[in-house]
mmCIF file of C-alpha atoms in Angstrom:
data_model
loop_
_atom_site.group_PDB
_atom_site.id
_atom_site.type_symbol
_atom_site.label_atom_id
_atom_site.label_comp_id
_atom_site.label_asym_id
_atom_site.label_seq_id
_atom_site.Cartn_x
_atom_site.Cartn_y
_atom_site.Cartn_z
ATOM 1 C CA UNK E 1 -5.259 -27.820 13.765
ATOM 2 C CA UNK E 2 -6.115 -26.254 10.612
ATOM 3 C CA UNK E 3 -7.436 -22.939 10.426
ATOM 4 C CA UNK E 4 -8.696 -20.280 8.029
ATOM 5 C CA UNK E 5 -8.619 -16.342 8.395
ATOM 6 C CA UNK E 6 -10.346 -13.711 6.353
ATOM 7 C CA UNK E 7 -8.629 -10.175 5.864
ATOM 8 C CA UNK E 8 -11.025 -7.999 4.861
ATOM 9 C CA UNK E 9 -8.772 -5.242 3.910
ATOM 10 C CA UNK E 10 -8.985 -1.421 2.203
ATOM 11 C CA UNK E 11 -7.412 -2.692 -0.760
ATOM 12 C CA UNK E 12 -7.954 -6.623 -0.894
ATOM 13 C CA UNK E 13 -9.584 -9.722 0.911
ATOM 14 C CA UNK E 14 -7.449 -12.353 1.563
ATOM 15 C CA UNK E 15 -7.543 -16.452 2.555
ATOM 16 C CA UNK E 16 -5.057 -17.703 4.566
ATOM 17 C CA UNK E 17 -4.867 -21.375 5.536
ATOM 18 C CA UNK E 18 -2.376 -22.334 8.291
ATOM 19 C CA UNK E 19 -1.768 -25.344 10.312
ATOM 20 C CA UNK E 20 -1.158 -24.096 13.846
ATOM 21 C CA UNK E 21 -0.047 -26.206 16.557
ATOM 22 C CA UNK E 22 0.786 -25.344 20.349
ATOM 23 C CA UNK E 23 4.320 -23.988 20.673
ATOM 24 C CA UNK E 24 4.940 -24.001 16.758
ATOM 25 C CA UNK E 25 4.879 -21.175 14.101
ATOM 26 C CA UNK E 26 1.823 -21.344 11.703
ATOM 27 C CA UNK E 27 2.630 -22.593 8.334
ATOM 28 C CA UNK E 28 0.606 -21.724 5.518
ATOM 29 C CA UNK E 29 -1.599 -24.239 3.347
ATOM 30 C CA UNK E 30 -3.286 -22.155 0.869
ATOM 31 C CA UNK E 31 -3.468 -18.581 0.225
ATOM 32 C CA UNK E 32 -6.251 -16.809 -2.026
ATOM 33 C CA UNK E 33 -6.926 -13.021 -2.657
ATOM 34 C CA UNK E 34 -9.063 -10.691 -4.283
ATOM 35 C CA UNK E 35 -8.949 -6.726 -5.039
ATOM 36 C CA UNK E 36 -12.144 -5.601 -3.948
ATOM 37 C CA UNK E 37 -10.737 -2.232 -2.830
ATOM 38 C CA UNK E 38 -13.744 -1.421 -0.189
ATOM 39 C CA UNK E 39 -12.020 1.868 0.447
ATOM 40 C CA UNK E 40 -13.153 3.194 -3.490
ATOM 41 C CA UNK E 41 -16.229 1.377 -3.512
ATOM 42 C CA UNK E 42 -18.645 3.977 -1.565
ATOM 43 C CA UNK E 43 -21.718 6.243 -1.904
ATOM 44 C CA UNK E 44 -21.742 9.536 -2.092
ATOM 45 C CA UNK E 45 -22.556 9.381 1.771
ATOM 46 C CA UNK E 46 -19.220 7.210 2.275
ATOM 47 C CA UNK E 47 -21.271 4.264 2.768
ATOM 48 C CA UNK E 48 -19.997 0.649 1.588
ATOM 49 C CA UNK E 49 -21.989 0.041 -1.914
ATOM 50 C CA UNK E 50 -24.408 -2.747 -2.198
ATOM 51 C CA UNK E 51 -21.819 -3.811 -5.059
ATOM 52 C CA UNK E 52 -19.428 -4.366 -2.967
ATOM 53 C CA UNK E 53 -20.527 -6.080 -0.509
ATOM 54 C CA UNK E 54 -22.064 -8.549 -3.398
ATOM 55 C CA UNK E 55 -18.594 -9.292 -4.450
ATOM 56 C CA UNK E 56 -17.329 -9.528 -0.866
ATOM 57 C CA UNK E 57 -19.889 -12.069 0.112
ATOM 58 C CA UNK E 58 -19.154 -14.146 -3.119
ATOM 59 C CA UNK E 59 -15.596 -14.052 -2.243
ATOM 60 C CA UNK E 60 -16.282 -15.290 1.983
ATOM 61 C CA UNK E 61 -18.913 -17.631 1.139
ATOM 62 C CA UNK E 62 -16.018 -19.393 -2.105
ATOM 63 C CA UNK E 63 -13.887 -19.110 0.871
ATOM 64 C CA UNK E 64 -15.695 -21.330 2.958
ATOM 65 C CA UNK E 65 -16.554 -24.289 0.316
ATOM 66 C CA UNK E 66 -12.653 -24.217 0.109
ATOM 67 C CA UNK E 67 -11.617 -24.320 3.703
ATOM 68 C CA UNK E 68 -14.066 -27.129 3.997
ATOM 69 C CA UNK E 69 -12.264 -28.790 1.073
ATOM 70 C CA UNK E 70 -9.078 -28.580 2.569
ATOM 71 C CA UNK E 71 -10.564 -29.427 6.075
ATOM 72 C CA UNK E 72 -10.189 -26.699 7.727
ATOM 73 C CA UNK E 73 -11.618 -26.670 11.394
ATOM 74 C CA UNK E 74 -12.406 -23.178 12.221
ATOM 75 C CA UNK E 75 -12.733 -20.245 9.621
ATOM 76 C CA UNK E 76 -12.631 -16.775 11.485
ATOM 77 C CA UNK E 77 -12.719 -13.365 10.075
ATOM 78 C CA UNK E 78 -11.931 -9.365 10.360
ATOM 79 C CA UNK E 79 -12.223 -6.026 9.058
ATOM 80 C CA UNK E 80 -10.363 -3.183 9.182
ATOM 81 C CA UNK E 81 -10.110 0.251 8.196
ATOM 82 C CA UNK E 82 -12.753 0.362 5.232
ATOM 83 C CA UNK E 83 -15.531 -1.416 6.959
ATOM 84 C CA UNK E 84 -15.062 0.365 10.156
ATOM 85 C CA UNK E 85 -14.946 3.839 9.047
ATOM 86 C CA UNK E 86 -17.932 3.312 6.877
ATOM 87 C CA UNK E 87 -21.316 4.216 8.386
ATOM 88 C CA UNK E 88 -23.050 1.349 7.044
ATOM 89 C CA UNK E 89 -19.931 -1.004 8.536
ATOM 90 C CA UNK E 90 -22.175 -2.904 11.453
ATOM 91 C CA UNK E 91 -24.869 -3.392 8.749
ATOM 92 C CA UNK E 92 -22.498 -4.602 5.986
ATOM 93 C CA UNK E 93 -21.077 -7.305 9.274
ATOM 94 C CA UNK E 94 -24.247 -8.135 10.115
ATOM 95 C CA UNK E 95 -25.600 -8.939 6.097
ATOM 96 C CA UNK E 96 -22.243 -10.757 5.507
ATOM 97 C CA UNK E 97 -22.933 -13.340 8.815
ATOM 98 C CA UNK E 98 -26.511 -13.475 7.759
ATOM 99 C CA UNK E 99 -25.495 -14.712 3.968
ATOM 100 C CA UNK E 100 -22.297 -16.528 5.341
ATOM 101 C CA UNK E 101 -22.219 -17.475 8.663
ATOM 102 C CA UNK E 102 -18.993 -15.573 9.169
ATOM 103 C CA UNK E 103 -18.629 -13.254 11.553
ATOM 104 C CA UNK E 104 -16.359 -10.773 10.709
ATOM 105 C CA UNK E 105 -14.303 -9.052 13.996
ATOM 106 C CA UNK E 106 -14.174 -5.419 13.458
ATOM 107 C CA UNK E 107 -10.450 -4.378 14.821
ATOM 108 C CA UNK E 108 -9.427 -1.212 15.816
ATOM 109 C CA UNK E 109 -6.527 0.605 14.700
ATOM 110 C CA UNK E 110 -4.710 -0.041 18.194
ATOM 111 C CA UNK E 111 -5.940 -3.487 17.646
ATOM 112 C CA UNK E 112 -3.933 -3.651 14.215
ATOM 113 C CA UNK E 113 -1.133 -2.009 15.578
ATOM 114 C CA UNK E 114 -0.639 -4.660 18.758
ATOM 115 C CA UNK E 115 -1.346 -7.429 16.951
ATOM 116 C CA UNK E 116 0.980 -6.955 14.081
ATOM 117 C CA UNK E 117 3.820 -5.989 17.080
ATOM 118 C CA UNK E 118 2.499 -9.708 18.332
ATOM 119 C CA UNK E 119 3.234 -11.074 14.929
ATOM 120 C CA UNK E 120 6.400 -8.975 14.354
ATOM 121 C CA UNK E 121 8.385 -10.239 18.027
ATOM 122 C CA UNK E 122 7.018 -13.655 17.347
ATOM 123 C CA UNK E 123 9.215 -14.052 13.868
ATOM 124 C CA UNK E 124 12.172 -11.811 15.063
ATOM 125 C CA UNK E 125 12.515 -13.423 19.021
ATOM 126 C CA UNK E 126 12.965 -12.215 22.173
ATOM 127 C CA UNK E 127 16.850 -11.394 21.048
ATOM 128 C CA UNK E 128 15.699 -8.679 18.708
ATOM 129 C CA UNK E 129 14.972 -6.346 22.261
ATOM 130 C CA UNK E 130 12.843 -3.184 21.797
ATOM 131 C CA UNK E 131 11.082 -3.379 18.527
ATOM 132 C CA UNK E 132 9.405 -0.310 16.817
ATOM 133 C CA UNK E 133 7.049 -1.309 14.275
ATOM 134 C CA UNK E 134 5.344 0.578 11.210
ATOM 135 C CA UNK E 135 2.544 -1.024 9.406
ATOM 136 C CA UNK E 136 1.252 0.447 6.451
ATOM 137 C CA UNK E 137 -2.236 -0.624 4.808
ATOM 138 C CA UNK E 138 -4.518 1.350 2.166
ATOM 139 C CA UNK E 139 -6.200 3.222 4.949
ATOM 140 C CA UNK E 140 -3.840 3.900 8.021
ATOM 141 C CA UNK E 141 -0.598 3.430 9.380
ATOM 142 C CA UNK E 142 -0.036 1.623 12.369
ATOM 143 C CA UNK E 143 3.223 2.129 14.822
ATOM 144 C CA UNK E 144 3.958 -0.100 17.626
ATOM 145 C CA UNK E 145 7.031 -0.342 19.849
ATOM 146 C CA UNK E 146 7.910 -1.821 23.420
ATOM 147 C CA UNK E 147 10.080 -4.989 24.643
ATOM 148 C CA UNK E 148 7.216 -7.638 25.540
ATOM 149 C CA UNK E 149 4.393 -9.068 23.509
ATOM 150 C CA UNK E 150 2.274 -6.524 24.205
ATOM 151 C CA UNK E 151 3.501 -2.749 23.073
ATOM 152 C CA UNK E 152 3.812 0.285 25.436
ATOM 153 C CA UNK E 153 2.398 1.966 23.140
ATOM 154 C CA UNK E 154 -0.008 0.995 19.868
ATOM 155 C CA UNK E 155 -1.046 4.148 17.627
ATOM 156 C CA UNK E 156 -2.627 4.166 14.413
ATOM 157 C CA UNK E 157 -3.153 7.384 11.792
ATOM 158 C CA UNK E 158 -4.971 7.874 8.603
ATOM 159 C CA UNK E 159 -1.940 7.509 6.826
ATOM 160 C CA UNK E 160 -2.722 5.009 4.764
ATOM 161 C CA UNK E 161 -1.519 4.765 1.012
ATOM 162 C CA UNK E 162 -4.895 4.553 -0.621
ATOM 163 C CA UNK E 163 -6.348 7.171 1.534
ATOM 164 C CA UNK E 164 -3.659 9.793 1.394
ATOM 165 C CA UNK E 165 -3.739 9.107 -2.902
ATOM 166 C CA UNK E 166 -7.336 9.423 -2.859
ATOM 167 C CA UNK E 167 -7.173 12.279 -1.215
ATOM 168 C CA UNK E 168 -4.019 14.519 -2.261
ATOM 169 C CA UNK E 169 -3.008 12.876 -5.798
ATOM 170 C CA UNK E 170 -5.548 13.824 -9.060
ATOM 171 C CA UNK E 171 -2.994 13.763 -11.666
ATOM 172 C CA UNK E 172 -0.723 10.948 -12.731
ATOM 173 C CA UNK E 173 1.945 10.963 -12.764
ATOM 174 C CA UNK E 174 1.365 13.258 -9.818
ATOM 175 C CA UNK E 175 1.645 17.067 -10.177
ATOM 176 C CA UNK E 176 4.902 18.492 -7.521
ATOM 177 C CA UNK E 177 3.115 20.690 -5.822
ATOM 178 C CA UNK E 178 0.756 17.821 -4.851
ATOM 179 C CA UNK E 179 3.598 15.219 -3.355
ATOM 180 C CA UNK E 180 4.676 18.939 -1.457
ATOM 181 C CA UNK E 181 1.488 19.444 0.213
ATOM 182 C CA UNK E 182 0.930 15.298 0.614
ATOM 183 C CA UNK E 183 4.676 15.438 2.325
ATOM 184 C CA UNK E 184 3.823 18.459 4.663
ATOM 185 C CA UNK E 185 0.914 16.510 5.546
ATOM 186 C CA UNK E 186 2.205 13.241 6.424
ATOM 187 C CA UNK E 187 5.644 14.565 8.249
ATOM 188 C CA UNK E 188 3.155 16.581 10.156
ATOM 189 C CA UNK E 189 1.107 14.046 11.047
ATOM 190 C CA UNK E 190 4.036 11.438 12.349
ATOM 191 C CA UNK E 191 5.802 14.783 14.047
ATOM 192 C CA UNK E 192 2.708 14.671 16.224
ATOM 193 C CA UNK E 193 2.825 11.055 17.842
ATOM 194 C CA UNK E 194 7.226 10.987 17.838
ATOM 195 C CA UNK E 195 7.559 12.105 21.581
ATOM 196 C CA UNK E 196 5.052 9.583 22.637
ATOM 197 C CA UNK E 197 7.136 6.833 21.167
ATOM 198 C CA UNK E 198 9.999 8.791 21.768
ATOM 199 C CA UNK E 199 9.970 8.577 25.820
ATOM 200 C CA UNK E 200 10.011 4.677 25.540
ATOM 201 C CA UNK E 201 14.012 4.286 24.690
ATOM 202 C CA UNK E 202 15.750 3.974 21.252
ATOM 203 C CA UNK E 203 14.612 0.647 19.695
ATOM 204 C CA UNK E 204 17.321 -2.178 18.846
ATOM 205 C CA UNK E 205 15.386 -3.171 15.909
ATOM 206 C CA UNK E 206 13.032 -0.954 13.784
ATOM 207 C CA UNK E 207 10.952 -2.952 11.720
ATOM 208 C CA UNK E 208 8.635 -2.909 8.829
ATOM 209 C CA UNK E 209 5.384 -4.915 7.620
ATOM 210 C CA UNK E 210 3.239 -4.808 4.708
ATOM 211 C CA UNK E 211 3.103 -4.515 1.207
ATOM 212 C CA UNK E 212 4.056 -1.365 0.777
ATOM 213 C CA UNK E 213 7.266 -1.618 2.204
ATOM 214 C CA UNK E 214 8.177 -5.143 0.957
ATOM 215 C CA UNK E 215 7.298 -3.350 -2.600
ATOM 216 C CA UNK E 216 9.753 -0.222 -1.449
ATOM 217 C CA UNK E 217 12.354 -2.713 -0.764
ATOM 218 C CA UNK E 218 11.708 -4.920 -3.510
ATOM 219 C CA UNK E 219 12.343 -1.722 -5.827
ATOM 220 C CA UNK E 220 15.727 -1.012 -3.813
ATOM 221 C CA UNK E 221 17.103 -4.186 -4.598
ATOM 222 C CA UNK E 222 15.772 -6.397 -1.532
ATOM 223 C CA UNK E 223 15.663 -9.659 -2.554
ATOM 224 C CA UNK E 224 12.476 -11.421 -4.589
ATOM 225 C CA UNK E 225 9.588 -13.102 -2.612
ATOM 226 C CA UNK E 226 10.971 -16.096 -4.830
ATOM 227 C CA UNK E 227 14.220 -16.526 -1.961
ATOM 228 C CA UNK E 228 11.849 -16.958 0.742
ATOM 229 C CA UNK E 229 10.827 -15.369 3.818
ATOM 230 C CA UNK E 230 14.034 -16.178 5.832
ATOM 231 C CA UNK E 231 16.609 -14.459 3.437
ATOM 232 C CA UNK E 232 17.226 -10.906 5.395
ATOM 233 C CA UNK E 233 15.506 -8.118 3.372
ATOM 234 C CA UNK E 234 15.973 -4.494 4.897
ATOM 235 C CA UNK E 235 14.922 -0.774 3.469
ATOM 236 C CA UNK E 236 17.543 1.637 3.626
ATOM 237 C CA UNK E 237 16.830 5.375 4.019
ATOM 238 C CA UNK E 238 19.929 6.795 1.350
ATOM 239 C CA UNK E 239 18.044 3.931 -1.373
ATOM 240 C CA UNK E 240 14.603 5.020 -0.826
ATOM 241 C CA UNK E 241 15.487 9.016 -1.271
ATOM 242 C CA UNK E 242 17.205 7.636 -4.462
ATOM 243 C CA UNK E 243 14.200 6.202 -5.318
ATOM 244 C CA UNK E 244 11.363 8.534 -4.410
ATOM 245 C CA UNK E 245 11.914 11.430 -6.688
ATOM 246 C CA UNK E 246 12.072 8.602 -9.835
ATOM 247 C CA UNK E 247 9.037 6.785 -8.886
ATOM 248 C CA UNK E 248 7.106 10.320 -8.485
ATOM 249 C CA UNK E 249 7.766 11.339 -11.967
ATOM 250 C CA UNK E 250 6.219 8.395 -13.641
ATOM 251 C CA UNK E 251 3.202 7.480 -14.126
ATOM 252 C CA UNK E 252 1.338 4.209 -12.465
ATOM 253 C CA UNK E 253 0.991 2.397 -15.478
ATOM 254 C CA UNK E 254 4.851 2.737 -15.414
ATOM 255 C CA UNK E 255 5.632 1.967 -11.390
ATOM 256 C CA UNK E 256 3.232 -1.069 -12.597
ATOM 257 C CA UNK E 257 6.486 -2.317 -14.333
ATOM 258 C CA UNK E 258 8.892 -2.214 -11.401
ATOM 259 C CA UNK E 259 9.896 -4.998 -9.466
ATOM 260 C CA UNK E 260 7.345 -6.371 -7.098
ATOM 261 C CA UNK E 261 4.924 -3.904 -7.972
ATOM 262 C CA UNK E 262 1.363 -4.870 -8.636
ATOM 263 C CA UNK E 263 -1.122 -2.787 -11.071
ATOM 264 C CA UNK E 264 -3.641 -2.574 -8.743
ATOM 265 C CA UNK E 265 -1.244 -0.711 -5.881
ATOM 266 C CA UNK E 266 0.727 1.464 -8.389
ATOM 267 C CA UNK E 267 -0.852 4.022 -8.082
ATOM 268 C CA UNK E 268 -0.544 4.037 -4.460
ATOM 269 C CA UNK E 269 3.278 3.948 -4.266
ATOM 270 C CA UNK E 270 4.091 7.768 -4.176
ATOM 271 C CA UNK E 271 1.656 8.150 -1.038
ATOM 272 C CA UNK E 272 3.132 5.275 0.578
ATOM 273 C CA UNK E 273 7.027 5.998 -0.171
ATOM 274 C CA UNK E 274 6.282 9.554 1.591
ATOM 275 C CA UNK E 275 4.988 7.566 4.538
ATOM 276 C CA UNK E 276 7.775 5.258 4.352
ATOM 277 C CA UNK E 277 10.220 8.322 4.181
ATOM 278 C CA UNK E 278 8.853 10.119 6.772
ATOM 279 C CA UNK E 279 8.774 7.863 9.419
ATOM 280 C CA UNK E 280 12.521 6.852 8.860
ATOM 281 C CA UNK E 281 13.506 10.491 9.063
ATOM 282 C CA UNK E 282 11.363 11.257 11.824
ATOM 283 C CA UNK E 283 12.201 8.489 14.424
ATOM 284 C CA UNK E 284 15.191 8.802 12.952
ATOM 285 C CA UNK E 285 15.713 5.294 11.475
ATOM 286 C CA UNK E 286 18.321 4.407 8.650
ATOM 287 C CA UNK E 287 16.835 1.188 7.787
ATOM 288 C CA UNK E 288 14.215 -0.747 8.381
ATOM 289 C CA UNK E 289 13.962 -4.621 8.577
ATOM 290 C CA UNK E 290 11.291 -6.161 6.841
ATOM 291 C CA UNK E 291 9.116 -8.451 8.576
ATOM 292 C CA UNK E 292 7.454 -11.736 6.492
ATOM 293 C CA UNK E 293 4.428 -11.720 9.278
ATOM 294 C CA UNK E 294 2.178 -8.883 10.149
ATOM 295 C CA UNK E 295 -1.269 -8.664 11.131
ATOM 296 C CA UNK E 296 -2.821 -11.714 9.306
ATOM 297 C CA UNK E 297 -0.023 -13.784 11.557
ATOM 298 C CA UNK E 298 -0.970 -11.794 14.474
ATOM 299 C CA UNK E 299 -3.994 -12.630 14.659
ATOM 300 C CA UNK E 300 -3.394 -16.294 14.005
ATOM 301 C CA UNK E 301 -0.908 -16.664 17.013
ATOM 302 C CA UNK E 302 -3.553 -14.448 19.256
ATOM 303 C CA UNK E 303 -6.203 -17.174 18.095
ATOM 304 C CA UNK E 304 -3.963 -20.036 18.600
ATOM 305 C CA UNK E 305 -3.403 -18.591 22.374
ATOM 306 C CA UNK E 306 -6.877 -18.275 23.413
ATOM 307 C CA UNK E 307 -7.213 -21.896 22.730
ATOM 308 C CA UNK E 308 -4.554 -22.803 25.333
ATOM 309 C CA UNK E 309 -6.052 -20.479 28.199
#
């Protein structure tokens, strides 16, 4: 069966095509994205702008003529972060499935968080034991851990890269004394939610999804997308304190010119290295594994079960 999902993300929308089948991993056919960067595009009142929502209907409704193309059998859809903190969120669902016939699922950030764990034991196996998982997107960071399927415990902050730049970085490259007070902020923050995932036992595996980290690890010397998702790609804690205090003293234009780092989330790479750093020092973690699936895959393999109930 081939089927299409829409991630309507902070930072970009994105196509995935997969041919799923009963018992087997998804395998992508076709793969499109777009920066729309909902999370920057708002009123003064926080709302989504009419603009916006324009270019994110062009981008569904392209979508569709190409899934159709490539004969895909069910396109489904969902929004996170940008769309559901926005107070015009239902209205902007409800005007994209009146222009598209999409309806896009509005998850929560639990929902994020236990779907990427889904997505995260489904690559790594029942083998890989307790898993904690940290998820970082443009508006929050999710953190999952627990020995099934289904987490103990799913938690999500507004820790997200784009969030925390928009709302503690003005000056680029960033002035000290803002990455201090962005640091305090985000080690507080993960502090508060460590004895909750504490009191579940040391996890034998502590992975990572997202772009974010993959770019983190890409700039410590992880291995290029190029190898494949199967080569072993980790983030060590001693590499990324290396790398932190470099990366904060340029400016975005220059992270731009790193490995694996894209213009459009340059800017964004302080924010999310302190989130990155934090969490490994606070749960204290000395790597993390990088995981090639996360919440797109998640909810692929949830969609793919439903079918089989």
């Amino acid at each position: 069966m081939r089927l299409g999902v829409l991630d309507v993300g902070s930072n970009t929308v994105h196509l995935l095509i997969v041919d799923a089948r009963h018992g087997g991993a998804p395998v992508p056919a076709h793969s499109r994205k777009m920066e729309l960067r909902l999370a920057e595009n708002l009123t003064p009142t926080g709302e989504v702008a009419a603009t916006a929502v324009k270019r994110l209907i062009d981008f569904i409704e392209e979508s569709a003529r190409i899934g159709e193309d490539a004969g895909v059998a069910q396109l489904t859809g969902f929004a996170t972060s940008a769309i559901r903190e926005a107070p015009n969120g239902v209205e902007v669902i409800n005007e994209v499935e009146q222009a598209t016939g999409v309806r896009l699922v509005l998850l929560s950030g639990e929902d994020e968080a236990r779907l990427t764990f889904l997505a995260v034991r489904r690559w790594f196996g029942w083998s890989s034991g307790r898993l904690l998982v940290f998820d970082i997107g443009g508006g929050s960071l999710e953190v999952a851990a627990g020995v099934d399927e289904e987490p103990d415990e799913a938690l999500s902050l507004e820790l997200g890269a784009g969030r925390l730049t928009r709302a503690f970085i003005k000056a680029d490259p960033p002035d000290p004394e803002e990455v201090r007070e962005l640091r305090r902020h985000v080690r507080s923050e993960v502090a508060s939610v460590a004895g909750r995932i504490g009191r579940l036992g040391r996890p034998e595996m502590t992975v990572a999804t997202s772009k974010t980290f993959r770019q983190l690890a890409r700039i410590t010397g992880a291995a290029p997308s190029a190898e494949g998702p199967h080569v072993r790609r980790v983030l060590e804690r001693d590499d990324l304190g290396d790398w932190l205090p470099r990366i904060a003293g340029m400016t975005a234009a220059e992270r731009a010119n790193l490995p694996g780092v894209s213009v459009g989330r340059s800017a964004q790479l302080v924010a999310g290295a302190l989130v990155a750093e934090a969490v490994m020092d606070i749960f204290g973690q000395p790597e993390l594994v990088l995981c090639p699936w996360a919440l797109r895959e998640g909810v692929i393999l949830r969609h793919m079960d439903a079918l089989d109930e």
